[in-house]
XYZ file of C-alpha atoms in Angstrom:
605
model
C 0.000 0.000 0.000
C 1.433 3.388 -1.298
C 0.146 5.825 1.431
C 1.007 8.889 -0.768
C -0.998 7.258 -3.071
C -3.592 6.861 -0.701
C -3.488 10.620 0.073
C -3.310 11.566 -3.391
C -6.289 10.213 -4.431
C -8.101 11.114 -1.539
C -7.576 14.884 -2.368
C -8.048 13.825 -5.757
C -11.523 13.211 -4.764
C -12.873 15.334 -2.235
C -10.228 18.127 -2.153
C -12.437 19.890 1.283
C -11.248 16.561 3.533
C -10.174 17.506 6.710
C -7.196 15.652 8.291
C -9.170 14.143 10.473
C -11.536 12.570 7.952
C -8.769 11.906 6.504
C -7.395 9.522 8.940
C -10.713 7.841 9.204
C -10.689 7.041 5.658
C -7.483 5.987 5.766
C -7.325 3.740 8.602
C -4.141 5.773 10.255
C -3.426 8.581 13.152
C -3.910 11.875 12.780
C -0.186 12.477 12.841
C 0.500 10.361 9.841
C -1.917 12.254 8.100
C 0.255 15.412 8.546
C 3.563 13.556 7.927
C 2.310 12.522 4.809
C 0.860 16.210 3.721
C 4.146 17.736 5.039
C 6.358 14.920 2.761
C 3.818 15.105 -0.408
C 4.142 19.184 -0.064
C 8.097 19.127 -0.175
C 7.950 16.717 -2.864
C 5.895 18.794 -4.642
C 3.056 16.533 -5.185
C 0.859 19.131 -3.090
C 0.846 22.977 -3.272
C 1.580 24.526 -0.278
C -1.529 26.306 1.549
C -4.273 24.944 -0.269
C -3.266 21.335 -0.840
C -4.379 21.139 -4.574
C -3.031 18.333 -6.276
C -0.196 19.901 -8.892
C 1.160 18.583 -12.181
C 3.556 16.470 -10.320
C 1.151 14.515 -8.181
C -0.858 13.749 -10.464
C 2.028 12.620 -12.731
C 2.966 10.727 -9.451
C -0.594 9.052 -9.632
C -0.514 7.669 -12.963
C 1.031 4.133 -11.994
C -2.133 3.638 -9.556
C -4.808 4.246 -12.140
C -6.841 1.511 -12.422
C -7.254 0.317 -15.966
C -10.348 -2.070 -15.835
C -12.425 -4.796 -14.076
C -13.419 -8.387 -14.923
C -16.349 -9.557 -12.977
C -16.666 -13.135 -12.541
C -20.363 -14.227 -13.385
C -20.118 -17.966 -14.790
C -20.905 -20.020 -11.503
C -24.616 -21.186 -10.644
C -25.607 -20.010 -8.175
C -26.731 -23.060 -6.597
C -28.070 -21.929 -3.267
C -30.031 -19.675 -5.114
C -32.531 -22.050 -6.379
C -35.230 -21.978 -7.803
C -34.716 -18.532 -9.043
C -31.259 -19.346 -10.446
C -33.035 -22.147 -12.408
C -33.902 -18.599 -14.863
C -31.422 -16.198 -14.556
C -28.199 -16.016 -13.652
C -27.843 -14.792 -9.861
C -25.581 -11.671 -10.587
C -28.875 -10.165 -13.151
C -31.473 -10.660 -9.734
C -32.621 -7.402 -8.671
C -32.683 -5.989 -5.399
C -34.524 -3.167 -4.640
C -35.510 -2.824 -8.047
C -31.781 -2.790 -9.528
C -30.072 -5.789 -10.910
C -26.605 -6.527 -9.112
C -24.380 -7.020 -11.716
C -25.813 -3.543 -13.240
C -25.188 -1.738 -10.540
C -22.003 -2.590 -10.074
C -21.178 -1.568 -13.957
C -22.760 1.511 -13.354
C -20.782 2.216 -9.700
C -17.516 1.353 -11.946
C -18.667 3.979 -14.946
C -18.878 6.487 -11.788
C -15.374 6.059 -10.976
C -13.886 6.004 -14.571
C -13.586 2.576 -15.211
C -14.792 1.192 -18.794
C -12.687 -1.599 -19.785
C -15.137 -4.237 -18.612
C -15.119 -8.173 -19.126
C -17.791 -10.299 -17.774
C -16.595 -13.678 -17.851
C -19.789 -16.350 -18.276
C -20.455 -19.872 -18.243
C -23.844 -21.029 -16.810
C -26.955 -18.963 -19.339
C -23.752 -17.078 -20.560
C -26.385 -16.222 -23.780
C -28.198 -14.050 -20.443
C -25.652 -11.517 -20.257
C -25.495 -10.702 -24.089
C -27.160 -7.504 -23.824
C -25.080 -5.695 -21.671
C -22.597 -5.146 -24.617
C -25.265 -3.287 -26.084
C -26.301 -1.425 -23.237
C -22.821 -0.959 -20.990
C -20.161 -1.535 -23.619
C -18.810 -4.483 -21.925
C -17.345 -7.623 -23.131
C -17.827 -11.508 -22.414
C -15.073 -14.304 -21.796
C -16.659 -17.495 -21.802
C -15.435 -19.719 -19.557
C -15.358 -23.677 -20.449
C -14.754 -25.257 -17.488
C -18.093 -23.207 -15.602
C -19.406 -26.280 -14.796
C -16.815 -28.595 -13.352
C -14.326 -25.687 -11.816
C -14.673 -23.452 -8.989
C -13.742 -19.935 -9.772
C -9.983 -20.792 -10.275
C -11.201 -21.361 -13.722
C -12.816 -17.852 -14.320
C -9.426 -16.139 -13.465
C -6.944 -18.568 -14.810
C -8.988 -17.791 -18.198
C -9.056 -13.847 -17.845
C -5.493 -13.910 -16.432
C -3.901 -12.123 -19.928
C -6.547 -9.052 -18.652
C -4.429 -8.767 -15.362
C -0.998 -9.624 -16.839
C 0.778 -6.159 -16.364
C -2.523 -4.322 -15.519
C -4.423 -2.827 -12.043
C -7.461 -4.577 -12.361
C -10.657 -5.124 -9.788
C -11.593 -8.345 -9.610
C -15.481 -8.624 -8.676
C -17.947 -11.000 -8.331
C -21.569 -10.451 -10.586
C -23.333 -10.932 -6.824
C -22.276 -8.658 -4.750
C -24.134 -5.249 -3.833
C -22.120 -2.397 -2.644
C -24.218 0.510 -0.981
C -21.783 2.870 -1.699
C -19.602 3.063 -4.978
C -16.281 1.858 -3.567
C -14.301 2.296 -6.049
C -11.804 4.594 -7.719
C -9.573 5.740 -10.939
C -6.765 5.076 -8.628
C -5.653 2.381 -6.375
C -2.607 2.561 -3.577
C -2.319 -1.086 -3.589
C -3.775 -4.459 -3.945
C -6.485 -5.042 -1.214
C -9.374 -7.114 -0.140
C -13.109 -6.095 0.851
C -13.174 -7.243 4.579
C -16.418 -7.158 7.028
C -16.175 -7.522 10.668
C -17.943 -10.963 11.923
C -19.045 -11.366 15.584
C -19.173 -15.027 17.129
C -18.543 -17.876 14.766
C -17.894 -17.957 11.473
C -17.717 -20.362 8.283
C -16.296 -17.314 6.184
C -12.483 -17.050 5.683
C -11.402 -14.860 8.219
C -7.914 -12.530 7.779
C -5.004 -11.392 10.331
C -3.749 -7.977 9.566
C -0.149 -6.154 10.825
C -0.678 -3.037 11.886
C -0.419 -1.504 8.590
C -3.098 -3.152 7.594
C -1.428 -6.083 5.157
C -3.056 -9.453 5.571
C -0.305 -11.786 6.436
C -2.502 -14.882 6.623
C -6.436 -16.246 6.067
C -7.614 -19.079 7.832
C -11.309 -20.928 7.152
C -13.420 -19.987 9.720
C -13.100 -18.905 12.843
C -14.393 -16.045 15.435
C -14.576 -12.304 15.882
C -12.838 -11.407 13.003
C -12.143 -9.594 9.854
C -13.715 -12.154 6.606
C -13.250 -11.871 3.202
C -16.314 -10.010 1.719
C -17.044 -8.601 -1.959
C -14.372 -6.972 -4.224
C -10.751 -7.242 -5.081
C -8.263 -5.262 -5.975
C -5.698 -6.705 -8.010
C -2.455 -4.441 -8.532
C 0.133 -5.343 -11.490
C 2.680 -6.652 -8.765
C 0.039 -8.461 -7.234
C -0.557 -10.452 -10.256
C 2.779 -10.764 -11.456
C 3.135 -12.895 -8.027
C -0.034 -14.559 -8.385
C -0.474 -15.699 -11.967
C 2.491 -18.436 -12.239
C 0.862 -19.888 -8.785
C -2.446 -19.605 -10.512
C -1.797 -21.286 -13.803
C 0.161 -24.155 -11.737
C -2.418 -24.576 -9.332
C -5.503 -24.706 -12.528
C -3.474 -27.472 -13.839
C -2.630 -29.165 -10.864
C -5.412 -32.536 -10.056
C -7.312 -32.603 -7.209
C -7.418 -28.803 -7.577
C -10.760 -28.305 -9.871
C -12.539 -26.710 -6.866
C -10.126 -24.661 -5.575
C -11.143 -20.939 -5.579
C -8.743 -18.632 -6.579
C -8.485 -17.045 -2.760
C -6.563 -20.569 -2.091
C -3.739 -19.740 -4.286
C -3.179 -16.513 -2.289
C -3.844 -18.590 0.623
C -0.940 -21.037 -0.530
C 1.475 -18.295 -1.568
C 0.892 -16.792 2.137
C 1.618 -20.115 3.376
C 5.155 -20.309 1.703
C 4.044 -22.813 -1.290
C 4.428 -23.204 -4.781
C 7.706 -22.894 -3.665
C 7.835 -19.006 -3.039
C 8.755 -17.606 0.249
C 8.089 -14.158 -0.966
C 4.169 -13.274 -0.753
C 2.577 -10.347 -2.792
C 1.731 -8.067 -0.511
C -2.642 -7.366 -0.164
C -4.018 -5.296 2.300
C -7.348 -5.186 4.203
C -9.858 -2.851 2.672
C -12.612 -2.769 6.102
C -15.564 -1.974 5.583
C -18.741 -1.107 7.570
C -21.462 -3.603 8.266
C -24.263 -2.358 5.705
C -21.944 -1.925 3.265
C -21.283 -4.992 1.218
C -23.769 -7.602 0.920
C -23.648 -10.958 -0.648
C -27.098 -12.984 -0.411
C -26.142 -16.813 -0.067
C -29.769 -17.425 -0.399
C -33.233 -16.649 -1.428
C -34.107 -16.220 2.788
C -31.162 -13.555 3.124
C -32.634 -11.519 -0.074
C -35.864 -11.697 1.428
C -34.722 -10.053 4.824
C -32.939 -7.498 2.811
C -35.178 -6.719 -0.104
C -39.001 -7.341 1.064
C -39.918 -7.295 -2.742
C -38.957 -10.837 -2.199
C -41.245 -11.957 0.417
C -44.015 -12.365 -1.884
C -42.725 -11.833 -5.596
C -39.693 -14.165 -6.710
C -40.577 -13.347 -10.191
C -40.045 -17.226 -10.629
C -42.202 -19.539 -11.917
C -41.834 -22.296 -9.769
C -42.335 -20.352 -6.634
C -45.455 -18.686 -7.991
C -46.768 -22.393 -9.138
C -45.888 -23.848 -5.318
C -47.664 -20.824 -4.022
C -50.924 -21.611 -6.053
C -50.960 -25.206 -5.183
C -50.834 -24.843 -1.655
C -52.225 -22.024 -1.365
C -49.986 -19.797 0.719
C -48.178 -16.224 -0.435
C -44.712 -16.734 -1.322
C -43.171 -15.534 1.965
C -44.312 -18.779 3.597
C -42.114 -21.174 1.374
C -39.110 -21.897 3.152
C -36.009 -24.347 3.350
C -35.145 -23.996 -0.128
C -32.247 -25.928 -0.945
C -31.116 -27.667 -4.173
C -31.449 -31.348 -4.668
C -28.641 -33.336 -7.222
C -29.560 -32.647 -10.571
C -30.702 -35.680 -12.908
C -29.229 -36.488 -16.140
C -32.931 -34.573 -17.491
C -33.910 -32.795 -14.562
C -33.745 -29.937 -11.440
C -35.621 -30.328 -8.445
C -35.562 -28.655 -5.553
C -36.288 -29.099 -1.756
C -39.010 -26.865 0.188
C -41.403 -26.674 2.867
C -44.738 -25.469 3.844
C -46.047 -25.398 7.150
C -43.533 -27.780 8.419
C -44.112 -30.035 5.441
C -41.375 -30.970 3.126
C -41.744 -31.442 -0.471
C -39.793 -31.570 -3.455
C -40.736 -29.857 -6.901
C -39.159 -30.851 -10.110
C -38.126 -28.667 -13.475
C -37.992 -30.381 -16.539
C -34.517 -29.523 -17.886
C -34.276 -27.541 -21.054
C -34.914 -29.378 -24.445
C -37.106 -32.451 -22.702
C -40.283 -31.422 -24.016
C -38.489 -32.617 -27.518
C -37.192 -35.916 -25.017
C -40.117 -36.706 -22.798
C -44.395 -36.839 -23.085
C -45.557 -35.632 -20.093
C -48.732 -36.377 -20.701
C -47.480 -39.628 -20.837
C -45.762 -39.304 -18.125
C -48.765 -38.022 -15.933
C -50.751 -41.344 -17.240
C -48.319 -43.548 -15.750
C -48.124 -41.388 -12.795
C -52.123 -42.003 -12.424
C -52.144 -45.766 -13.429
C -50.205 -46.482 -10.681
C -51.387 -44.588 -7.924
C -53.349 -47.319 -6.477
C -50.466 -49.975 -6.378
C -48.887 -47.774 -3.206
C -45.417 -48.036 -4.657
C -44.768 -44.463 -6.435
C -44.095 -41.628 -4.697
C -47.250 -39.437 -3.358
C -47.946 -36.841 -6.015
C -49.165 -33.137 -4.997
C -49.074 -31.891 -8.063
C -48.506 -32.696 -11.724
C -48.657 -30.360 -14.850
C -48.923 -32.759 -18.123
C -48.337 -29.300 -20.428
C -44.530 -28.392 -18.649
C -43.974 -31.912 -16.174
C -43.593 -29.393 -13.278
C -44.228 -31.965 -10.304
C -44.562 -31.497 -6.458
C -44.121 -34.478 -4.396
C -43.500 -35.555 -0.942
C -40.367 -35.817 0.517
C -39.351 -38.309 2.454
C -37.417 -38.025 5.205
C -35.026 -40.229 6.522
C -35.279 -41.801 2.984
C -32.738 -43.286 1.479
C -31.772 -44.684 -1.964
C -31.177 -48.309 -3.182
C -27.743 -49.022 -2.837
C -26.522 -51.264 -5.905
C -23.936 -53.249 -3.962
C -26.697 -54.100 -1.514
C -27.642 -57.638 -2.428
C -30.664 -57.327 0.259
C -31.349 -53.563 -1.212
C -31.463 -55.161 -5.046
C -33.706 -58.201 -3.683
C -36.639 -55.926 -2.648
C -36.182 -54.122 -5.638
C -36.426 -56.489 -7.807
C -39.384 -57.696 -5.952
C -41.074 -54.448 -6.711
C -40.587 -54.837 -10.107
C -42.310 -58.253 -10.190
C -45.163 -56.822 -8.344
C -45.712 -54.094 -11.001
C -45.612 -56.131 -14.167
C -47.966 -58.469 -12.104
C -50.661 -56.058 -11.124
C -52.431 -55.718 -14.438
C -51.847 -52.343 -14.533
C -51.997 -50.860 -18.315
C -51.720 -47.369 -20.059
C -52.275 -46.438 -23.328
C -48.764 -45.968 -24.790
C -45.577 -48.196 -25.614
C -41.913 -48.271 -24.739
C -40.744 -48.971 -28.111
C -37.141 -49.678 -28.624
C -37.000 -49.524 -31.913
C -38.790 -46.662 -31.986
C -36.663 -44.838 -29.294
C -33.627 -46.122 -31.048
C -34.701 -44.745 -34.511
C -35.654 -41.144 -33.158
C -32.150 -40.756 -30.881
C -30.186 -41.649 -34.001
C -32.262 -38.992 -35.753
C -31.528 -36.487 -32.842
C -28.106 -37.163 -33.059
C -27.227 -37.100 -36.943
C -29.179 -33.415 -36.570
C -27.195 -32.210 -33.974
C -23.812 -33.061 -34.749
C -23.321 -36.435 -35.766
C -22.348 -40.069 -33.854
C -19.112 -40.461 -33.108
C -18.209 -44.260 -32.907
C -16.105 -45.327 -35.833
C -17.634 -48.680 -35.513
C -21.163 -47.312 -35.028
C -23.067 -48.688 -38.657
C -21.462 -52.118 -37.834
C -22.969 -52.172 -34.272
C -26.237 -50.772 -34.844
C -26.354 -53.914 -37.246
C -25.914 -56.254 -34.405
C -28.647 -54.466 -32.623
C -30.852 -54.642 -35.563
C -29.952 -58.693 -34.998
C -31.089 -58.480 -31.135
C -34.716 -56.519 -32.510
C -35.550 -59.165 -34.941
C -34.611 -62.221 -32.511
C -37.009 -60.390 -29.644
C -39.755 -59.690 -32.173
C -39.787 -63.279 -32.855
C -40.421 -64.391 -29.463
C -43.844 -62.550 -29.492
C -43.413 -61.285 -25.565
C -45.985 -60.058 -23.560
C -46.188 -56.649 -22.384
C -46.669 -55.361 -18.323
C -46.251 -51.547 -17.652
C -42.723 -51.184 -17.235
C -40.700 -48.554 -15.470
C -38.016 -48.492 -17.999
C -35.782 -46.129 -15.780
C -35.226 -48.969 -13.116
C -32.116 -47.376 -11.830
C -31.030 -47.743 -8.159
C -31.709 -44.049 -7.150
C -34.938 -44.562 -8.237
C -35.763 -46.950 -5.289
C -36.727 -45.060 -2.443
C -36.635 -47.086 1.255
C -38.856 -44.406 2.895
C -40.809 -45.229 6.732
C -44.037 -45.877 4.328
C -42.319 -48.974 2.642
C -40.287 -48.907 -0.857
C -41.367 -46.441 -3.541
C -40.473 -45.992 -7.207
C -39.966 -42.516 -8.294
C -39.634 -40.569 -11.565
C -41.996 -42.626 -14.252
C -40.916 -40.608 -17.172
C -40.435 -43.396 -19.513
C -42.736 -46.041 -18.218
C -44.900 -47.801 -21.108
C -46.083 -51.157 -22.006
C -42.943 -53.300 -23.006
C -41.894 -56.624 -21.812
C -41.475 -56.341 -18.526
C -37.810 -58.168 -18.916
C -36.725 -54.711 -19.929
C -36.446 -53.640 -16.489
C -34.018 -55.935 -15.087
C -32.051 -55.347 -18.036
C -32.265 -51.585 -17.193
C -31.197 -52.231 -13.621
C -28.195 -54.078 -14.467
C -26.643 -51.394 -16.937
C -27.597 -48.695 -14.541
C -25.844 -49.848 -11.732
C -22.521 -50.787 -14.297
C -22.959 -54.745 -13.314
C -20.981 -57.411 -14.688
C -22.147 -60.897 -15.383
C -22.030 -62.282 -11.934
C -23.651 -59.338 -10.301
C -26.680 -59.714 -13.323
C -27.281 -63.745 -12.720
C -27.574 -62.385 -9.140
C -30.098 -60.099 -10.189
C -32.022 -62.030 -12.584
C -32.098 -64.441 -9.769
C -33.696 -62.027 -7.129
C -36.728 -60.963 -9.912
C -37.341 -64.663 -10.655
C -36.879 -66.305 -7.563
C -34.973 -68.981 -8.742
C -32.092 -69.526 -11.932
C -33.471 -67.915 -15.021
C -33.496 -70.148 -17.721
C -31.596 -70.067 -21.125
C -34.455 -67.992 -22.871
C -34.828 -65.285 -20.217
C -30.437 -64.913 -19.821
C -30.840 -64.027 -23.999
C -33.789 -61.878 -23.551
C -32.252 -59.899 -20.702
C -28.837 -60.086 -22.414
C -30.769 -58.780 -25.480
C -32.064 -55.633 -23.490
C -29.102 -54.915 -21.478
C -27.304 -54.175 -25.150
C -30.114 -52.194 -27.018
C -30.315 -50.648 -23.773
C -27.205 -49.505 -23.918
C -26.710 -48.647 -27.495
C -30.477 -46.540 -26.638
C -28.773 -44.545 -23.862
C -25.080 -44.261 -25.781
C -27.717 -42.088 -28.625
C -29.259 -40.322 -25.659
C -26.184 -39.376 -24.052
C -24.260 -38.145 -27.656
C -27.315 -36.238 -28.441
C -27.079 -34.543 -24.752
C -23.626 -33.634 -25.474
C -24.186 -32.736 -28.838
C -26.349 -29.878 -27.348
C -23.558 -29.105 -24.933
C -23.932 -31.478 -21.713
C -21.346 -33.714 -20.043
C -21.465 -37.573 -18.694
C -18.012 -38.132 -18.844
C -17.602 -41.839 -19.731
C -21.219 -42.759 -19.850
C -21.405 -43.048 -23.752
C -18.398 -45.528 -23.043
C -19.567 -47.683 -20.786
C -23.162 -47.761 -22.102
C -21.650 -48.505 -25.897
C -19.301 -51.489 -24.217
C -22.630 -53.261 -23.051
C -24.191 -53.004 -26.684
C -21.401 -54.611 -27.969
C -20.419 -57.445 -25.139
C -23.904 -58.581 -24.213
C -24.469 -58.690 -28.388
C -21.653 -61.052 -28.322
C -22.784 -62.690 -25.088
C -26.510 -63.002 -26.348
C -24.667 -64.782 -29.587
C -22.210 -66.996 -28.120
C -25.253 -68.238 -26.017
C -27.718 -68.972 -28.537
C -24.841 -70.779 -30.549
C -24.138 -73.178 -27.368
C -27.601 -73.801 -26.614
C -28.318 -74.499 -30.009
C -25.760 -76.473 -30.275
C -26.231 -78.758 -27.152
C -30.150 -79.355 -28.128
C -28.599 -80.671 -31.981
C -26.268 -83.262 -30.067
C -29.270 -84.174 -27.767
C -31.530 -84.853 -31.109
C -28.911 -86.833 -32.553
């Protein structure tokens, strides 16, 4: 921290400071104050008498001018749900104002255009402040499997030799805190009584941060903006880009490289040097959650501007204010749900994912959902829209989910699934493979193309596996198609079966099949399981039939996960693994037929 700096721009700014507000702002005694005046006076950085900043000084100031910001705005926001579902947390308004345009216009204030917004997660969101602000995006990759290490180790040519805030899209700032001209590098701070989770900072007395701990009590916490000085970053980047490339260090933020450097690793004993910027109590303000907006902003109590809020309160009749506990659930592979209650009450409401009305018929979908609500083994439905599959069910809790490697867990499963194929129940539409099979390929050549070298050869063999089951002239049971192990719920009311968004009439064989792809099995681990659903060793016909489905069931889900990531999504090795069970139960369906062929020709003759 450059103190003359400091007083410089001060001056700069409000010339009619007295020495004493001076010293306030600054965070030192009154006597430094007048060292420093006296010093910058002989220097000739101030005119004597009046203190006016002269030619000099502000020569003097030109190495502190900040030239721009990047604002980090590609994360999800995911305690923020379900508003973050929509819109990107930084573009929520408070108090009529979006965040991340206030803080572009508090910037303009203080002289700072150069702007980059760097975006990941509805990045197409953020588009029209270029038009309106002048700013520009940096799309960031790695948004969704990096922490905000990513963000800055893809911006870090915009701090290479340049004083730069660094900011974060969520934060609200009261007052504009920020300035043409910077002393040094610093960090926003907040006092925190009692306990805290936030990462807390020791200062020496003037005011440099010589370490940061995680959590901690009665202290100084990182809070809101950064200030990034050219030094700074010429210490931090090389730590930065090792650290990005470094495994095991995709969630690191990019706080824990400062923390490291601090710390004496990365093999540097020499820190940069950051001070404490403190700051008063209703000053900076980042909302961790829909609860903490609504304290601060009472818009909020009643008007989320979201449409799942507004559905949950119309179904249960309650204003807004009155839905509480909001807290993300794991996303699906087609899905977002969300946990909530309501007087004491906890349910769970799901969002179809973008680009599964094209996927999914919830009408469908709401069919099997009412065919089987006599059987007692779904999960209890509040509410279910067959135009957009929004769905509000009960949560269980103390529920847990099938384990796979739970031979006891897989046995009542299994014994579920016999009881549903058994029960008579019947809709009106099919699962057909084929079918499915036909319109994923479709999907796929439109969107980008199949990537398997081998692919025309194995859909062949698959084409094999169709005609052999068509042959066999099966009969048909609603099927839950999806038969994965999360999808068995051990709740206090007894096993349930959740999410029925592909149920149909198909042979019921199909789910076993389903089962033992989803949970990766191997042989021995399927006998086991064809063993639980049939109570005793399946016999030649039924291993070929459920060999058969395991492989167009995985060829079906290889289509449906390269169409996904056509259209952008991950599943790391999924299409892998999914494609290796087309083609080894194809072979294993064919090297089984062959023997048992061959051992009913030597019994004949």
């Amino acid at each position: 921290m450059d103190y003359t700096a400091f007083l410089l721009r001060e001056l700069t700014e409000q010339p009619q400071l007295t020495q004493r507000a001076l010293a306030e702002r600054m965070h030192i005694s009154l006597g430094r104050v007048n060292t420093l005046i006296a010093d910058a006076t002989e220097r000739g950085l101030l005119s004597p008498g009046n203190r006016e900043i002269t030619e000099s000084g502000v020569h003097f100031l030109e190495p502190f001018r900040v030239d721009g910001a990047v604002i980090l705005a590609a994360g999800f926001g995911s305690r923020f749900v379900p508003l973050s579902y929509e819109l990107p947390k930084g573009l929520l308004r408070v108090h009529g104002e979006r965040m991340l345009e206030r803080q572009i216009r508090q910037l303009h204030e203080a002289g700072i255009s150069d702007i980059t917004l760097v975006v990941g997660y509805l990045k197409e969101k953020f588009d029209y402040l270029i038009d309106q602000f002048g700013v520009k995006l940096l799309y960031n990759p790695d948004f969704a499997e990096k922490n905000n290490i990513s963000s800055v180790y893809h911006a870090r040519e915009l701090f290479r030799g340049r004083n730069m805030y660094l900011l974060s899209s969520d934060n609200w700032m009261r007052e504009n805190m920020y300035h043409r001209y910077e002393p040094g590098a610093w960090y926003s701070a907040v006092y925190a009584d009692g306990e805290t989770s936030e990462w807390t900072l020791t200062a020496n007395k003037r005011g440099v941060i010589t370490d940061v701990q995680i959590g901690g009590q009665d202290s100084y916490v990182m809070y809101g903006p950064v200030y990034l000085s050219r030094t700074f970053s010429e210490a931090l980047l090389p730590a930065l880009t090792e650290a990005y490339a470094t495994p095991g260090k995709e969630q690191y933020y990019w706080e824990n490289v400062y923390i490291d450097l601090l710390h004496g690793q990365h093999g540097r004993t020499v820190s940069p040097e950051m001070s404490i910027n403190r700051q008063p109590d209703d000053q900076v303000y980042e909302f961790e959650n829909l609860e903490e907006l609504r304290r601060f902003d009472p818009y909020y109590q009643d008007h989320s501007d979201n449409a799942a809020m507004e559905l949950i309160s119309r179904v249960f009749r309650v204003p807004e204010s009155e839905i509480r506990g909001i807290k993300r659930l794991k996303a699906g592979m087609t899905n977002q749900s969300f946990l909530f209650s309501v007087k004491g009450q906890q349910y769970i409401c799901r969002i179809p994912g973008i680009g599964t009305e094209l996927l999914i018929d919830r009408r469908q979908e709401h069919e099997n959902y009412r065919a089987v609500e006599g059987l007692g083994i779904s999960e209890k439905i509040i509410w279910f829209d067959p135009e957009n599959g929004y769905k509000i069910s009960v949560f269980y809790d103390g529920s847990r989910n099938a384990d796979p490697e739970s031979a006891e867990d897989m046995q009542r499963c299994m014994q579920l699934l016999k009881q549903l194929h058994h029960s008579g129940t019947k809709v009106s539409h099919r699962f057909d493979l084929r079918e499915r099979i036909a319109f994923y390929e479709r999907l796929c050549r439109e969107s980008g193309g199949i990537p398997f070298e081998d692919y025309p050869e194995v859909k062949g063999r698959m084409e094999e596996l169709l005609r052999y089951l068509g042959s066999l002239h099966r009969p048909e049971a609603l099927s839950h198609i999806d038969s994965v192990a999360a999808n068995f719920i051990f709740t206090g009311e007894g096993l349930r079966l959740i999410d029925w968004e592909y149920a149909g009439m198909a042979d019921p064989l199909i789910d076993v099949a389903m089962c033992a792809i989803y949970s990766y099995y191997n042989n021995e681990q399927t006998e086991q399981l064809m063993r639980f659903y049939f109570e005793r060793e399946p016999d030649d016909t039924e291993r070929s039939i459920i060999w058969s489905y395991m492989a167009l069931g995985g060829f079906l889900w290889t289509l449906w996960a390269i169409y996904k990531e056509n259209l952008g999504k991950t599943f790391g090795d999924y299409t892998l693994i999914m494609y290796r069970y087309a083609k080894d139960y194809h072979r294993r369906v064919q090297e089984h037929r062959t023997r048992v062929m061959s051992a009913r020709g030597s019994i004949r003759s």
